[in-house]
mmCIF file of C-alpha atoms in Angstrom:
data_model
loop_
_atom_site.group_PDB
_atom_site.id
_atom_site.type_symbol
_atom_site.label_atom_id
_atom_site.label_comp_id
_atom_site.label_asym_id
_atom_site.label_seq_id
_atom_site.Cartn_x
_atom_site.Cartn_y
_atom_site.Cartn_z
ATOM 1 C CA MET A 187 7.480 -15.683 163.933
ATOM 2 C CA LYS A 188 8.873 -16.161 167.768
ATOM 3 C CA GLU A 189 9.607 -20.189 166.558
ATOM 4 C CA THR A 190 11.488 -18.600 163.672
ATOM 5 C CA ARG A 191 13.610 -16.270 166.034
ATOM 6 C CA ASN A 192 14.556 -19.809 167.454
ATOM 7 C CA ILE A 193 15.053 -21.470 165.227
ATOM 8 C CA LEU A 194 17.749 -18.646 163.700
ATOM 9 C CA GLY A 195 19.219 -18.435 166.537
ATOM 10 C CA TRP A 196 20.058 -22.317 166.937
ATOM 11 C CA LEU A 197 21.295 -22.474 163.479
ATOM 12 C CA GLY A 198 23.416 -19.528 164.144
ATOM 13 C CA MET A 199 25.006 -20.947 166.858
ATOM 14 C CA ALA A 200 25.643 -24.286 165.608
ATOM 15 C CA GLU A 201 27.404 -22.369 162.822
ATOM 16 C CA GLU A 202 29.474 -20.734 165.288
ATOM 17 C CA GLN A 203 30.249 -24.111 166.658
ATOM 18 C CA THR A 204 31.096 -25.589 163.092
ATOM 19 C CA ILE A 205 33.329 -22.238 162.655
ATOM 20 C CA ILE A 206 35.281 -22.358 165.703
ATOM 21 C CA ARG A 207 35.945 -26.308 164.611
ATOM 22 C CA GLN A 208 37.442 -24.738 161.076
ATOM 23 C CA CYS A 209 39.148 -22.413 163.151
ATOM 24 C CA ALA A 210 40.622 -25.160 165.315
ATOM 25 C CA LYS A 211 41.899 -26.712 162.079
ATOM 26 C CA HIS A 212 43.158 -22.878 161.061
ATOM 27 C CA ILE A 213 45.214 -23.128 164.134
ATOM 28 C CA ASP A 214 46.637 -26.384 163.555
ATOM 29 C CA GLU A 215 48.193 -25.350 159.928
ATOM 30 C CA ILE A 216 49.871 -22.688 161.019
ATOM 31 C CA GLU A 217 51.528 -24.348 164.018
ATOM 32 C CA LYS A 218 53.024 -27.080 161.148
ATOM 33 C CA THR A 219 53.534 -23.821 159.217
ATOM 34 C CA VAL A 220 56.079 -22.335 162.389
ATOM 35 C CA LEU A 221 57.010 -26.204 162.959
ATOM 36 C CA TYR A 222 58.605 -26.197 159.581
ATOM 37 C CA LEU A 223 60.109 -23.040 160.013
ATOM 38 C CA ALA A 224 62.028 -24.448 162.936
ATOM 39 C CA GLU A 225 63.023 -27.963 160.777
ATOM 40 C CA ALA A 226 64.207 -24.938 158.053
ATOM 41 C CA ILE A 227 66.843 -23.000 160.845
ATOM 42 C CA LYS A 228 67.656 -26.237 162.574
ATOM 43 C CA ALA A 229 68.777 -27.529 159.682
ATOM 44 C CA TYR A 230 70.723 -24.432 158.279
ATOM 45 C CA ILE A 231 72.539 -24.087 161.901
ATOM 46 C CA GLY A 232 73.637 -27.392 161.087
ATOM 47 C CA GLY A 233 74.789 -27.332 157.572
ATOM 48 C CA ASP A 234 72.148 -29.231 155.788
ATOM 49 C CA LEU A 235 71.112 -27.252 152.841
ATOM 50 C CA SER A 236 69.095 -29.994 151.611
ATOM 51 C CA ALA A 237 66.951 -30.458 154.425
ATOM 52 C CA LYS A 238 66.750 -26.163 154.533
ATOM 53 C CA THR A 239 65.614 -26.166 151.250
ATOM 54 C CA ILE A 240 62.687 -28.446 151.706
ATOM 55 C CA ALA A 241 61.670 -27.262 154.894
ATOM 56 C CA ILE A 242 60.928 -23.893 153.658
ATOM 57 C CA GLU A 243 59.275 -25.301 150.632
ATOM 58 C CA ASN A 244 57.125 -27.008 153.070
ATOM 59 C CA VAL A 245 56.633 -23.277 155.126
ATOM 60 C CA LYS A 246 55.689 -22.223 151.696
ATOM 61 C CA ASN A 247 53.083 -25.394 151.406
ATOM 62 C CA SER A 248 51.381 -25.390 154.532
ATOM 63 C CA GLU A 249 51.124 -21.556 154.536
ATOM 64 C CA HIS A 250 49.070 -22.304 151.175
ATOM 65 C CA GLU A 251 46.985 -24.681 153.174
ATOM 66 C CA ALA A 252 46.403 -22.390 156.436
ATOM 67 C CA ASP A 253 45.159 -19.781 153.641
ATOM 68 C CA LEU A 254 42.402 -22.207 152.010
ATOM 69 C CA THR A 255 41.058 -22.659 154.989
ATOM 70 C CA ARG A 256 41.021 -18.977 155.553
ATOM 71 C CA LEU A 257 39.182 -18.700 153.046
ATOM 72 C CA SER A 258 36.817 -21.008 153.791
ATOM 73 C CA ILE A 259 36.168 -19.607 157.034
ATOM 74 C CA ILE A 260 35.466 -15.968 155.267
ATOM 75 C CA ARG A 261 33.191 -17.648 152.523
ATOM 76 C CA GLN A 262 31.332 -19.610 155.519
ATOM 77 C CA LEU A 263 31.162 -15.803 157.673
ATOM 78 C CA SER A 264 29.840 -14.121 154.512
ATOM 79 C CA GLU A 265 27.246 -16.286 153.722
ATOM 80 C CA GLY A 266 25.801 -17.861 157.269
ATOM 81 C CA LEU A 267 23.538 -16.635 159.764
ATOM 82 C CA LEU A 268 25.458 -14.962 162.716
ATOM 83 C CA LEU A 269 25.171 -12.290 164.383
ATOM 84 C CA PRO A 270 27.274 -9.254 163.464
ATOM 85 C CA ARG A 271 29.312 -9.038 166.823
ATOM 86 C CA ASP A 272 29.941 -12.439 166.104
ATOM 87 C CA ARG A 273 31.227 -12.263 162.737
ATOM 88 C CA GLU A 274 32.903 -10.140 163.246
ATOM 89 C CA SER A 275 34.790 -11.238 166.207
ATOM 90 C CA LEU A 276 35.604 -14.491 164.427
ATOM 91 C CA MET A 277 36.628 -12.536 161.047
ATOM 92 C CA SER A 278 39.329 -10.443 163.540
ATOM 93 C CA LEU A 279 40.582 -14.265 164.935
ATOM 94 C CA THR A 280 41.070 -15.803 161.280
ATOM 95 C CA LYS A 281 43.023 -12.321 160.100
ATOM 96 C CA ASN A 282 44.800 -12.225 163.415
ATOM 97 C CA LEU A 283 45.446 -15.872 162.416
ATOM 98 C CA ASP A 284 46.438 -15.750 159.242
ATOM 99 C CA LYS A 285 49.212 -12.880 159.517
ATOM 100 C CA ILE A 286 50.907 -15.164 161.886
ATOM 101 C CA ALA A 287 51.021 -17.926 159.104
ATOM 102 C CA ASP A 288 52.162 -14.701 156.491
ATOM 103 C CA GLY A 289 55.040 -13.843 158.920
ATOM 104 C CA THR A 290 55.752 -17.414 159.283
ATOM 105 C CA ASN A 291 56.477 -17.759 155.424
ATOM 106 C CA ALA A 292 58.256 -13.944 155.112
ATOM 107 C CA ALA A 293 61.267 -15.366 157.953
ATOM 108 C CA ALA A 294 61.666 -18.449 155.830
ATOM 109 C CA ARG A 295 61.306 -16.513 152.704
ATOM 110 C CA LEU A 296 64.345 -14.443 153.793
ATOM 111 C CA LEU A 297 66.560 -17.575 156.383
ATOM 112 C CA GLY A 298 66.178 -18.979 152.157
ATOM 113 C CA PHE A 299 68.636 -15.990 150.900
ATOM 114 C CA ILE A 300 71.031 -16.721 153.968
ATOM 115 C CA GLU A 301 73.458 -18.725 151.962
ATOM 116 C CA HIS A 302 76.715 -18.771 154.515
ATOM 117 C CA LYS A 303 76.972 -19.911 157.751
ATOM 118 C CA LEU A 304 76.664 -17.326 160.707
ATOM 119 C CA PRO A 305 78.949 -17.023 163.365
ATOM 120 C CA ASP A 306 78.170 -19.046 166.474
ATOM 121 C CA PRO A 307 76.796 -16.437 168.449
ATOM 122 C CA VAL A 308 74.380 -15.855 166.018
ATOM 123 C CA LEU A 309 73.135 -19.147 165.222
ATOM 124 C CA LYS A 310 72.850 -19.816 168.798
ATOM 125 C CA ASN A 311 70.091 -16.712 170.032
ATOM 126 C CA MET A 312 68.801 -17.653 166.695
ATOM 127 C CA SER A 313 67.798 -21.112 167.710
ATOM 128 C CA ILE A 314 66.892 -19.112 170.858
ATOM 129 C CA SER A 315 64.506 -17.621 169.176
ATOM 130 C CA THR A 316 63.291 -19.698 167.026
ATOM 131 C CA ASP A 317 62.399 -22.421 170.224
ATOM 132 C CA MET A 318 60.272 -19.451 171.848
ATOM 133 C CA ILE A 319 57.849 -18.922 167.965
ATOM 134 C CA VAL A 320 57.377 -22.705 168.284
ATOM 135 C CA LYS A 321 56.277 -22.382 171.938
ATOM 136 C CA GLY A 322 54.180 -19.430 171.488
ATOM 137 C CA ALA A 323 52.203 -21.503 168.168
ATOM 138 C CA HIS A 324 51.852 -24.563 170.298
ATOM 139 C CA GLN A 325 50.226 -22.017 173.350
ATOM 140 C CA LEU A 326 48.266 -20.589 171.001
ATOM 141 C CA ARG A 327 46.526 -23.619 169.521
ATOM 142 C CA GLU A 328 46.055 -25.080 173.396
ATOM 143 C CA VAL A 329 44.296 -21.459 174.105
ATOM 144 C CA ILE A 330 41.853 -21.874 171.079
ATOM 145 C CA ARG A 331 40.932 -25.353 171.520
ATOM 146 C CA ALA A 332 40.061 -24.053 175.531
ATOM 147 C CA MET A 333 38.091 -21.711 173.999
ATOM 148 C CA ASN A 334 36.479 -23.974 171.611
ATOM 149 C CA GLU A 335 35.726 -26.707 174.614
ATOM 150 C CA ASN A 336 34.922 -23.271 176.810
ATOM 151 C CA LYS A 337 37.185 -24.327 179.202
ATOM 152 C CA LYS A 338 37.954 -20.222 180.318
ATOM 153 C CA LYS A 339 40.202 -20.388 182.680
ATOM 154 C CA ASP A 340 42.691 -21.917 180.613
ATOM 155 C CA ALA A 341 42.296 -20.412 178.244
ATOM 156 C CA LEU A 342 43.298 -17.203 180.472
ATOM 157 C CA GLN A 343 46.586 -19.065 181.389
ATOM 158 C CA GLY A 344 47.104 -19.471 177.465
ATOM 159 C CA CYS A 345 47.073 -16.280 177.089
ATOM 160 C CA GLU A 346 49.194 -14.731 179.918
ATOM 161 C CA GLU A 347 51.420 -17.604 178.925
ATOM 162 C CA ILE A 348 51.952 -15.874 175.758
ATOM 163 C CA ASP A 349 52.115 -12.713 177.267
ATOM 164 C CA ARG A 350 54.985 -13.445 178.857
ATOM 165 C CA LEU A 351 56.429 -15.373 175.705
ATOM 166 C CA GLU A 352 56.656 -12.694 174.139
ATOM 167 C CA HIS A 353 57.769 -10.289 176.478
ATOM 168 C CA ASP A 354 60.595 -12.867 176.941
ATOM 169 C CA ALA A 355 60.755 -12.920 172.703
ATOM 170 C CA ASP A 356 61.362 -8.785 172.828
ATOM 171 C CA ASP A 357 64.391 -9.149 175.042
ATOM 172 C CA GLN A 358 65.495 -12.017 172.952
ATOM 173 C CA LYS A 359 65.298 -10.087 169.932
ATOM 174 C CA LYS A 360 67.457 -7.598 171.114
ATOM 175 C CA LEU A 361 70.263 -10.284 171.944
ATOM 176 C CA LEU A 362 70.506 -11.931 168.888
ATOM 177 C CA ILE A 363 70.630 -8.166 167.307
ATOM 178 C CA GLU A 364 73.594 -7.570 169.789
ATOM 179 C CA ALA A 365 75.624 -10.821 168.052
ATOM 180 C CA ILE A 366 74.827 -9.647 164.918
ATOM 181 C CA ILE A 367 76.632 -6.460 164.919
ATOM 182 C CA ARG A 368 79.266 -7.873 166.704
ATOM 183 C CA ALA A 369 79.665 -10.416 164.281
ATOM 184 C CA LYS A 370 80.974 -8.036 162.075
ATOM 185 C CA LEU A 371 78.958 -9.269 158.903
ATOM 186 C CA ASP A 372 79.062 -7.859 155.564
ATOM 187 C CA ALA A 373 76.482 -5.633 154.693
ATOM 188 C CA THR A 374 73.912 -8.261 152.650
ATOM 189 C CA SER A 375 74.197 -10.667 155.917
ATOM 190 C CA VAL A 376 74.097 -7.958 158.382
ATOM 191 C CA LEU A 377 70.179 -7.038 156.873
ATOM 192 C CA LEU A 378 69.060 -10.584 155.930
ATOM 193 C CA SER A 379 69.981 -11.211 159.466
ATOM 194 C CA PHE A 380 68.707 -8.397 161.340
ATOM 195 C CA ASN A 381 64.885 -8.748 158.787
ATOM 196 C CA LEU A 382 64.661 -12.306 160.422
ATOM 197 C CA ALA A 383 65.247 -11.860 164.329
ATOM 198 C CA GLU A 384 62.629 -8.835 163.391
ATOM 199 C CA MET A 385 60.418 -11.454 161.881
ATOM 200 C CA LEU A 386 60.895 -14.477 164.271
ATOM 201 C CA GLU A 387 59.615 -12.246 167.189
ATOM 202 C CA SER A 388 57.127 -10.420 165.276
ATOM 203 C CA VAL A 389 55.461 -13.778 164.620
ATOM 204 C CA LEU A 390 54.726 -14.414 168.476
ATOM 205 C CA ARG A 391 54.112 -10.475 168.828
ATOM 206 C CA LEU A 392 51.513 -11.026 166.562
ATOM 207 C CA SER A 393 49.935 -14.105 168.420
ATOM 208 C CA LEU A 394 48.789 -11.274 171.006
ATOM 209 C CA PRO A 395 45.732 -9.982 169.159
ATOM 210 C CA VAL A 396 44.602 -13.689 168.953
ATOM 211 C CA SER A 397 45.068 -14.427 172.521
ATOM 212 C CA ARG A 398 43.465 -11.152 173.784
#
């Protein structure tokens, strides 16, 4: 009986490592989603509507790939030998990562509805906000890789950096919204721009539950 328990414990640990590797694949795809959004915003700011459309479609496709990985992880967790606490932690991680991909896709959809070029102060602050979520996604990927390699110090430092970025992103959102208000846009542009500002900040904010 003791030998059986040891074998089951070993199988559980081996399975956990497999799932953690899947989580690393998940965050790689989510980072791609964020990078495609950044490409879409850059194209929009540059007036390249064709590149903007292509990048938005890439966001959608990448989010779908991330979703497939999420489903694979959940299936493994449901059928596996992990302890309930380990299963719950990995399930929570997977769901929180999925929220980042969903938020990024939602931001891309909003961008798709913005047809007219916004004033330069708005575009400048939008670009800064986008750079922040790109940094946040990259930092989150590094945190998960550090966790996967049991580099606790590196993971902790990465979590602290994400926390700092989120604080800065909140301040940046206020600047972006202020620029939108001062631009005296039509009602539709105000609504779309405001919601995009909120969504850009939320993508980074959603990283916090993952990194803690």
